[in-house]
GROMACS .gro file of C-alpha atoms in nm:
model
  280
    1UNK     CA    1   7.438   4.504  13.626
    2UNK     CA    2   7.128   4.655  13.463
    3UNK     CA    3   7.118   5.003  13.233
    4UNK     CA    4   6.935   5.189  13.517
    5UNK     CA    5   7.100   5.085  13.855
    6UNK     CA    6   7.357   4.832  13.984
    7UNK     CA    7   7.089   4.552  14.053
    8UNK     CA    8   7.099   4.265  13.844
    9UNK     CA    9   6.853   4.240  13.512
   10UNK     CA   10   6.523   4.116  13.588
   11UNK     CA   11   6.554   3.782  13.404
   12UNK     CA   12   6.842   3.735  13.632
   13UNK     CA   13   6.594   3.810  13.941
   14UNK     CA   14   6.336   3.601  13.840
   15UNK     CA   15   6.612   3.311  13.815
   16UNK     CA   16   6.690   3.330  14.155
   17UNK     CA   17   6.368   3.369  14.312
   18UNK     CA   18   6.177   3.084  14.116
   19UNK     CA   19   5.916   3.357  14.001
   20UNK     CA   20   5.656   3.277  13.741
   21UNK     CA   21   5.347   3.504  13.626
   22UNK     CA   22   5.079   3.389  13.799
   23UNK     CA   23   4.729   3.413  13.580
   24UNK     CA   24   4.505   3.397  13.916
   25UNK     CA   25   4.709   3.777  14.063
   26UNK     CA   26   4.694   3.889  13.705
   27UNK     CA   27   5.010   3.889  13.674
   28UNK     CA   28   5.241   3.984  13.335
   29UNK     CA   29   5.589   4.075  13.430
   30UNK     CA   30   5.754   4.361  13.219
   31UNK     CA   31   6.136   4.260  13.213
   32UNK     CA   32   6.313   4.530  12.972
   33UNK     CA   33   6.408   4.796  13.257
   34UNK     CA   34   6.442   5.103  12.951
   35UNK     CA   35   6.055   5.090  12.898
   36UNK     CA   36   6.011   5.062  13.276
   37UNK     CA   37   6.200   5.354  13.280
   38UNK     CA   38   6.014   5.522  13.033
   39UNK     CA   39   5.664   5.450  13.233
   40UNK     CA   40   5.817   5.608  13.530
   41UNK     CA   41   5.918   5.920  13.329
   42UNK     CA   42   5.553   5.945  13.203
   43UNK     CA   43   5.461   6.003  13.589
   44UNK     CA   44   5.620   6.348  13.556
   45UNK     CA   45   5.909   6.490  13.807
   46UNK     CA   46   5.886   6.239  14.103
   47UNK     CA   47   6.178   6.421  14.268
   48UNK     CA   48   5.994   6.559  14.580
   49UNK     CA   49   5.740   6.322  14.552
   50UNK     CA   50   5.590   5.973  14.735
   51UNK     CA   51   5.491   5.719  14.504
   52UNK     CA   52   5.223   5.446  14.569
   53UNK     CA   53   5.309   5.128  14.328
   54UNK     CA   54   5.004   4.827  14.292
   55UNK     CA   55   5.129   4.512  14.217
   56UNK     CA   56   5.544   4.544  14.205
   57UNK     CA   57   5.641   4.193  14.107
   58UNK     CA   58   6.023   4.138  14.093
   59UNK     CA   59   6.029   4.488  14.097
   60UNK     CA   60   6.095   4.674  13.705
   61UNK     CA   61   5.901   4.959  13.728
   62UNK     CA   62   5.983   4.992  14.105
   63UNK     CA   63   6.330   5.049  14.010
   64UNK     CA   64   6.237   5.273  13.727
   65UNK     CA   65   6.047   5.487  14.008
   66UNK     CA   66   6.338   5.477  14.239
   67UNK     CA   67   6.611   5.571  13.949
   68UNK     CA   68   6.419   5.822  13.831
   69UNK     CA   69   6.405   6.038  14.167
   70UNK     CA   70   6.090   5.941  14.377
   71UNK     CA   71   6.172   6.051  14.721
   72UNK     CA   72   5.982   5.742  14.876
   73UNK     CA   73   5.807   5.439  14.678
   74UNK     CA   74   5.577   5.233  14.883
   75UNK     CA   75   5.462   4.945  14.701
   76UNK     CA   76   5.217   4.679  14.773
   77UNK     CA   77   5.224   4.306  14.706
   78UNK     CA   78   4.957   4.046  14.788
   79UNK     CA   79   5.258   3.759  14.599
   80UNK     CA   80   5.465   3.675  14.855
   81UNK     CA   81   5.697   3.504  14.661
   82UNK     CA   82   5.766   3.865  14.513
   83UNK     CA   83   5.916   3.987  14.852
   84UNK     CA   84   6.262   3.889  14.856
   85UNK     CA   85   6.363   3.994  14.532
   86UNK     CA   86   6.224   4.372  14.667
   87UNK     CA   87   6.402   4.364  14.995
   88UNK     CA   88   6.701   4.347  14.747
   89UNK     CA   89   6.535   4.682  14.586
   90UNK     CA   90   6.520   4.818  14.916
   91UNK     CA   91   6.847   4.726  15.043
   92UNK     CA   92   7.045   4.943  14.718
   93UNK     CA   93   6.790   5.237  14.791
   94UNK     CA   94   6.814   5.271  15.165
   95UNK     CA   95   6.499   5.435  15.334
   96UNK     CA   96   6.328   5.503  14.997
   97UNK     CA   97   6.133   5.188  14.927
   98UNK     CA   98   5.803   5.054  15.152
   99UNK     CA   99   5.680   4.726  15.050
  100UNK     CA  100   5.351   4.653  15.214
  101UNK     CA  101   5.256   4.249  15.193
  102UNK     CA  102   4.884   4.261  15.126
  103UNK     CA  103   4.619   4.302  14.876
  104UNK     CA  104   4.581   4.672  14.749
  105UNK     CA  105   4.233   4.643  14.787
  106UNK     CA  106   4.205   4.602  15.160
  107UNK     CA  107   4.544   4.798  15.234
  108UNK     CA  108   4.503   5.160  15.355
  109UNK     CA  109   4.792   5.303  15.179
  110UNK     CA  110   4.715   5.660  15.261
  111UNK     CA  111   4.851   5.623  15.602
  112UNK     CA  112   5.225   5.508  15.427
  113UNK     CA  113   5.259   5.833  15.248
  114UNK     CA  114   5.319   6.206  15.267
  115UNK     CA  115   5.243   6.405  15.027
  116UNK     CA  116   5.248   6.527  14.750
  117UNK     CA  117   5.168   6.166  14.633
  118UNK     CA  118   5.171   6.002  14.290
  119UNK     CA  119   5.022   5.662  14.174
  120UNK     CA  120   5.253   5.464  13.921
  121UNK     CA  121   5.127   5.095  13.858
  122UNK     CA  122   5.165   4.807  13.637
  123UNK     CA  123   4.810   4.728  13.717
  124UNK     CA  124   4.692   4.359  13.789
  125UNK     CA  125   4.438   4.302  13.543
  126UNK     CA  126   4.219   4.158  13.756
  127UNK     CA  127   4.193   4.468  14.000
  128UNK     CA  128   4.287   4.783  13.809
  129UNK     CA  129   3.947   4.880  13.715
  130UNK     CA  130   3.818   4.859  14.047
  131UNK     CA  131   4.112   5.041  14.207
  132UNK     CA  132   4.066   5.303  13.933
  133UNK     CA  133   3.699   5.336  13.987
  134UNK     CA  134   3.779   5.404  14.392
  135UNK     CA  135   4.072   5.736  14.329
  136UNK     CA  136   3.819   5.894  14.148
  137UNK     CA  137   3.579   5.921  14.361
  138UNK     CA  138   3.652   5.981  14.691
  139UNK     CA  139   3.412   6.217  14.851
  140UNK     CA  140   3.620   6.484  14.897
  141UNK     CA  141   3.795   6.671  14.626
  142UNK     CA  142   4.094   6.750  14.541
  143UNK     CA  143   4.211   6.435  14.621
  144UNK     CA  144   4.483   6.271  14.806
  145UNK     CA  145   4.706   6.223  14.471
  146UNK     CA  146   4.837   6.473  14.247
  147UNK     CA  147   4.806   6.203  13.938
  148UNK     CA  148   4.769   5.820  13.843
  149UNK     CA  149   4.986   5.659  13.574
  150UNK     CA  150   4.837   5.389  13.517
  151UNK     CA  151   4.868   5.020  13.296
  152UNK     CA  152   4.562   4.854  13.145
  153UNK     CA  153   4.492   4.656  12.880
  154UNK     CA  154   4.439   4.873  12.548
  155UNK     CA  155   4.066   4.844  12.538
  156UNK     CA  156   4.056   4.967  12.911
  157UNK     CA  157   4.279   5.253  12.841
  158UNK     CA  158   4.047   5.334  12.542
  159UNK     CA  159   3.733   5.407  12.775
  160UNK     CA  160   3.931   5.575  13.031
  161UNK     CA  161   3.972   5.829  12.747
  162UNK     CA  162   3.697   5.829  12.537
  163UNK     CA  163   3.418   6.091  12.437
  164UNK     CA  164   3.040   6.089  12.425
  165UNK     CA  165   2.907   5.922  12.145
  166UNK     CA  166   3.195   5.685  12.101
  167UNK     CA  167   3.124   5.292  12.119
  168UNK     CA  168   3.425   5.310  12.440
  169UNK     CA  169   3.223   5.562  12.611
  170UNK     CA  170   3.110   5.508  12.946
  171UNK     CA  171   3.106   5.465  13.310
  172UNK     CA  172   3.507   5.485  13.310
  173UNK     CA  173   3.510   5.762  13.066
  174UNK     CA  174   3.282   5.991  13.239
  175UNK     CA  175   3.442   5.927  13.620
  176UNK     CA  176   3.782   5.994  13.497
  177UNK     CA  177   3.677   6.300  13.263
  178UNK     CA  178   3.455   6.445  13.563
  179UNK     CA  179   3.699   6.550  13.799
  180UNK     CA  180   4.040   6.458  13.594
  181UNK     CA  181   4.242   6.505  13.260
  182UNK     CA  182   4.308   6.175  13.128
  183UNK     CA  183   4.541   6.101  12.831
  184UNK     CA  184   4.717   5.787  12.675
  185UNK     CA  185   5.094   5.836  12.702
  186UNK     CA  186   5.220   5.512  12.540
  187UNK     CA  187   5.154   5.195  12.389
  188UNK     CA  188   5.345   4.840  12.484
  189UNK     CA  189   5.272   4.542  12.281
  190UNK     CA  190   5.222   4.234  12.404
  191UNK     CA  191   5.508   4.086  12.335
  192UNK     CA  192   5.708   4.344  12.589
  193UNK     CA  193   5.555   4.124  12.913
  194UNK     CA  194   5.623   3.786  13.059
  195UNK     CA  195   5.408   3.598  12.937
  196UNK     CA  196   5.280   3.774  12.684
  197UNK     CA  197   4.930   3.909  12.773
  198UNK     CA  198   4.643   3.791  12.450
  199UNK     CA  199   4.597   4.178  12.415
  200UNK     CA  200   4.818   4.494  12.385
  201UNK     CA  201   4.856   4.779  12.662
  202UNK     CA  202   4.871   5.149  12.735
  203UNK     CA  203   4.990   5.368  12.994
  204UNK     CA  204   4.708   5.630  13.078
  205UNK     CA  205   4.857   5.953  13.252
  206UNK     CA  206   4.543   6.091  13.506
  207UNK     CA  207   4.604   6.434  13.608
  208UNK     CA  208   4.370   6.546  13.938
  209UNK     CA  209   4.177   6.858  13.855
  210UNK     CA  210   4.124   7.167  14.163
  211UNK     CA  211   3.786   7.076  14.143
  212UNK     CA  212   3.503   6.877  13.935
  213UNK     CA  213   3.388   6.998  13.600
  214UNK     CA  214   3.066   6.959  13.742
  215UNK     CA  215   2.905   6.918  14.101
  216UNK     CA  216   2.727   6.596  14.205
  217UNK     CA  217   2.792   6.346  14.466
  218UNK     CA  218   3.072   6.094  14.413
  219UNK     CA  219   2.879   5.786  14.503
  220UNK     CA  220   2.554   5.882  14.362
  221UNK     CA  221   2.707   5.969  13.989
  222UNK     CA  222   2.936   5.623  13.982
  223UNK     CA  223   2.598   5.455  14.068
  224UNK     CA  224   2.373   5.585  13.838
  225UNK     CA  225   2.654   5.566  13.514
  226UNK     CA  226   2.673   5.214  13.623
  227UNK     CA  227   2.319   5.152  13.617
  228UNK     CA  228   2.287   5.337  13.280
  229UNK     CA  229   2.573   5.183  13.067
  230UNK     CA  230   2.524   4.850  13.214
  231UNK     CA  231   2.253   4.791  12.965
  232UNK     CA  232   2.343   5.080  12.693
  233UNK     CA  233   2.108   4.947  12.434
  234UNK     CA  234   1.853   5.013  12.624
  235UNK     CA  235   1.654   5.381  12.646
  236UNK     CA  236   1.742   5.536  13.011
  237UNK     CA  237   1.405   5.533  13.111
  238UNK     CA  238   1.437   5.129  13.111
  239UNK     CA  239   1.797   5.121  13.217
  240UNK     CA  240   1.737   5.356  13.528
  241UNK     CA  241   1.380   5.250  13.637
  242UNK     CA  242   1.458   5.116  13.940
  243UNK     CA  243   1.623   5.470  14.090
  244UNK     CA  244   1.281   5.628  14.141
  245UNK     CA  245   0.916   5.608  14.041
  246UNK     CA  246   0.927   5.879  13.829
  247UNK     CA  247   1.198   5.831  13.628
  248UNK     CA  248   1.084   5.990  13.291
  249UNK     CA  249   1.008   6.298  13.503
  250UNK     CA  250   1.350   6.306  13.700
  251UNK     CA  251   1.608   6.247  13.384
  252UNK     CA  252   1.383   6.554  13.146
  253UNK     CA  253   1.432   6.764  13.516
  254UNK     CA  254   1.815   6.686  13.433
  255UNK     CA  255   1.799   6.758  13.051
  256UNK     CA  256   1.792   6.449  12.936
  257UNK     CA  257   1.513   6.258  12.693
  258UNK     CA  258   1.412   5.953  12.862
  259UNK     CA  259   1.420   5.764  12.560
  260UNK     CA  260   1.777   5.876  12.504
  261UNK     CA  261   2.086   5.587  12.530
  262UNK     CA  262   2.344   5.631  12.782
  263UNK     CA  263   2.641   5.646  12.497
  264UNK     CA  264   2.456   6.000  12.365
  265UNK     CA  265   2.458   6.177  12.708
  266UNK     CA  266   2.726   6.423  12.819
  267UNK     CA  267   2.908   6.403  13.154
  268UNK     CA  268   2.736   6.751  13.262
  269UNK     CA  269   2.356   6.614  13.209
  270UNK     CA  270   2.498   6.292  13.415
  271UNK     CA  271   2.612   6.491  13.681
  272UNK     CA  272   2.272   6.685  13.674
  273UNK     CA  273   2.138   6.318  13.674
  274UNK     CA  274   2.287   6.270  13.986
  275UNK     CA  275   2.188   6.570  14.150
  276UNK     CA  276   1.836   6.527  14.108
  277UNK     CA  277   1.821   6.224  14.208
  278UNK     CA  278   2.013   6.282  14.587
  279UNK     CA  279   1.725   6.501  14.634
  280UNK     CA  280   1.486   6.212  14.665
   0.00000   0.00000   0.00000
């Protein structure tokens, strides 16, 4: 019996099911239910609340989720090696637990929930950026989640957070800072997963704001940022060139100096950026 619930301790689950961490699902399995626990707590009061989970595994932070009050968890799983050992979840939570087999990517997990909805993930590193990228900007706003909580690898967590001017600033920085508080709630070593990941890892809390700091269109801003820091050494007026013409005379309508580097530009010029250029 575990500290948290009457299933037995991961390492015991992982026995019986034959699962290993898979590097091609980007998988690093946290085993030490307390700091599951403790992730799950960093979501906030899940009493009330649906939770989406990415990537589930044998199931530790799932349980965390669960023990700690989440009225329904629906979690999704593209390993289906992974699915027996949470049907075993499911079975000593009755009605609470949802396991969807697919990949999160493709899966339209908005039609599994009701709100209000959190996201609390152990994301796979090789699709947490990407999944990241797409809550924040839907084109309507507020969106459907109240807030992500959220796994990366250090460095990732690190841009998430970061302010102009900083060598982590960029397009992750300025998508979750545009219509979002973002913090870092805690810190795991590497040595805390199995296998043990080459680099440490954060938790970032991502708290949905009523409404953008600043108006622009969703898809036009992530572009453009892309575009920009994807060659951040360069002056804007080379990195954008190919988004109009007149480039020079579009980024001074926005406030910005052409000859200017992406890293030195605040979020609100960007978003005036992004403006101007929908108007084309």
């Amino acid at each position: 019996m575990s500290g948290i619930d009457s299933l037995p301790p991961l390492r015991e689950v992982i026995a019986e099911h034959g699962l290993s961490a898979r590097k091609s699902l980007g998988q690093n399995f946290l085993l030490d239910l307390n700091l599951t626990a403790k992730i799950a707590r960093s979501a906030g009061d899940l009493t009330g609340c649906d939770v989406l989970e990415i990537g589930p595994g044998p199931g530790g932070l799932t349980r965390g989720l669960l023990a700690m009050g989440a009225r329904r968890v629906v979690a999704i799983e593209k390993d289906t090696r992974c699915l027996p050992a949470l049907q075993q979840i499911a079975e000593a939570y009755p009605g609470r637990l949802e396991v969807i087999s697919g990949d999160a990517l493709e899966v339209d997990w908005a039609a599994h929930l009701n709100g209000p909805i959190r996201v609390c993930a152990n994301l796979p590193y090789n699709v947490g950026t990407e999944l990241l990228v797409r809550w924040l900007t839907p084109e309507t706003w507020p969106p459907l989640w109240q807030s992500l909580t959220l796994m990366f690898q250090r460095e990732v967590a690190e841009r998430i957070v970061a302010a102009p001017g900083s060598k982590a600033y960029g397009r992750l920085a300025l998508l979750a800072q545009w219509r979002a508080e973002a913090r870092i709630v805690m810190d795991l070593p590497a040595r805390a997963f199995t296998p043990p990941p080459k680099v440490n890892s954060a938790v970032v809390h991502v708290t949905a704001l009523p409404e953008p700091r600043y108006p622009a269109p969703a898809e036009g801003l992530s572009k453009v940022v892309a575009a920009a820091f994807n060659q951040r050494r360069k002056m804007l007026r080379s990195s954008l060139k190919g988004y109009a013409p007149d480039i020079e005379a579009k980024l001074e309508e926005a406030g910005i100096d052409p000859t200017a580097r992406a890293e030195t530009v605040s979020l609100e010029r960007f978003c005036a950026l992004a403006r101007v250029l929908a108007r084309r």
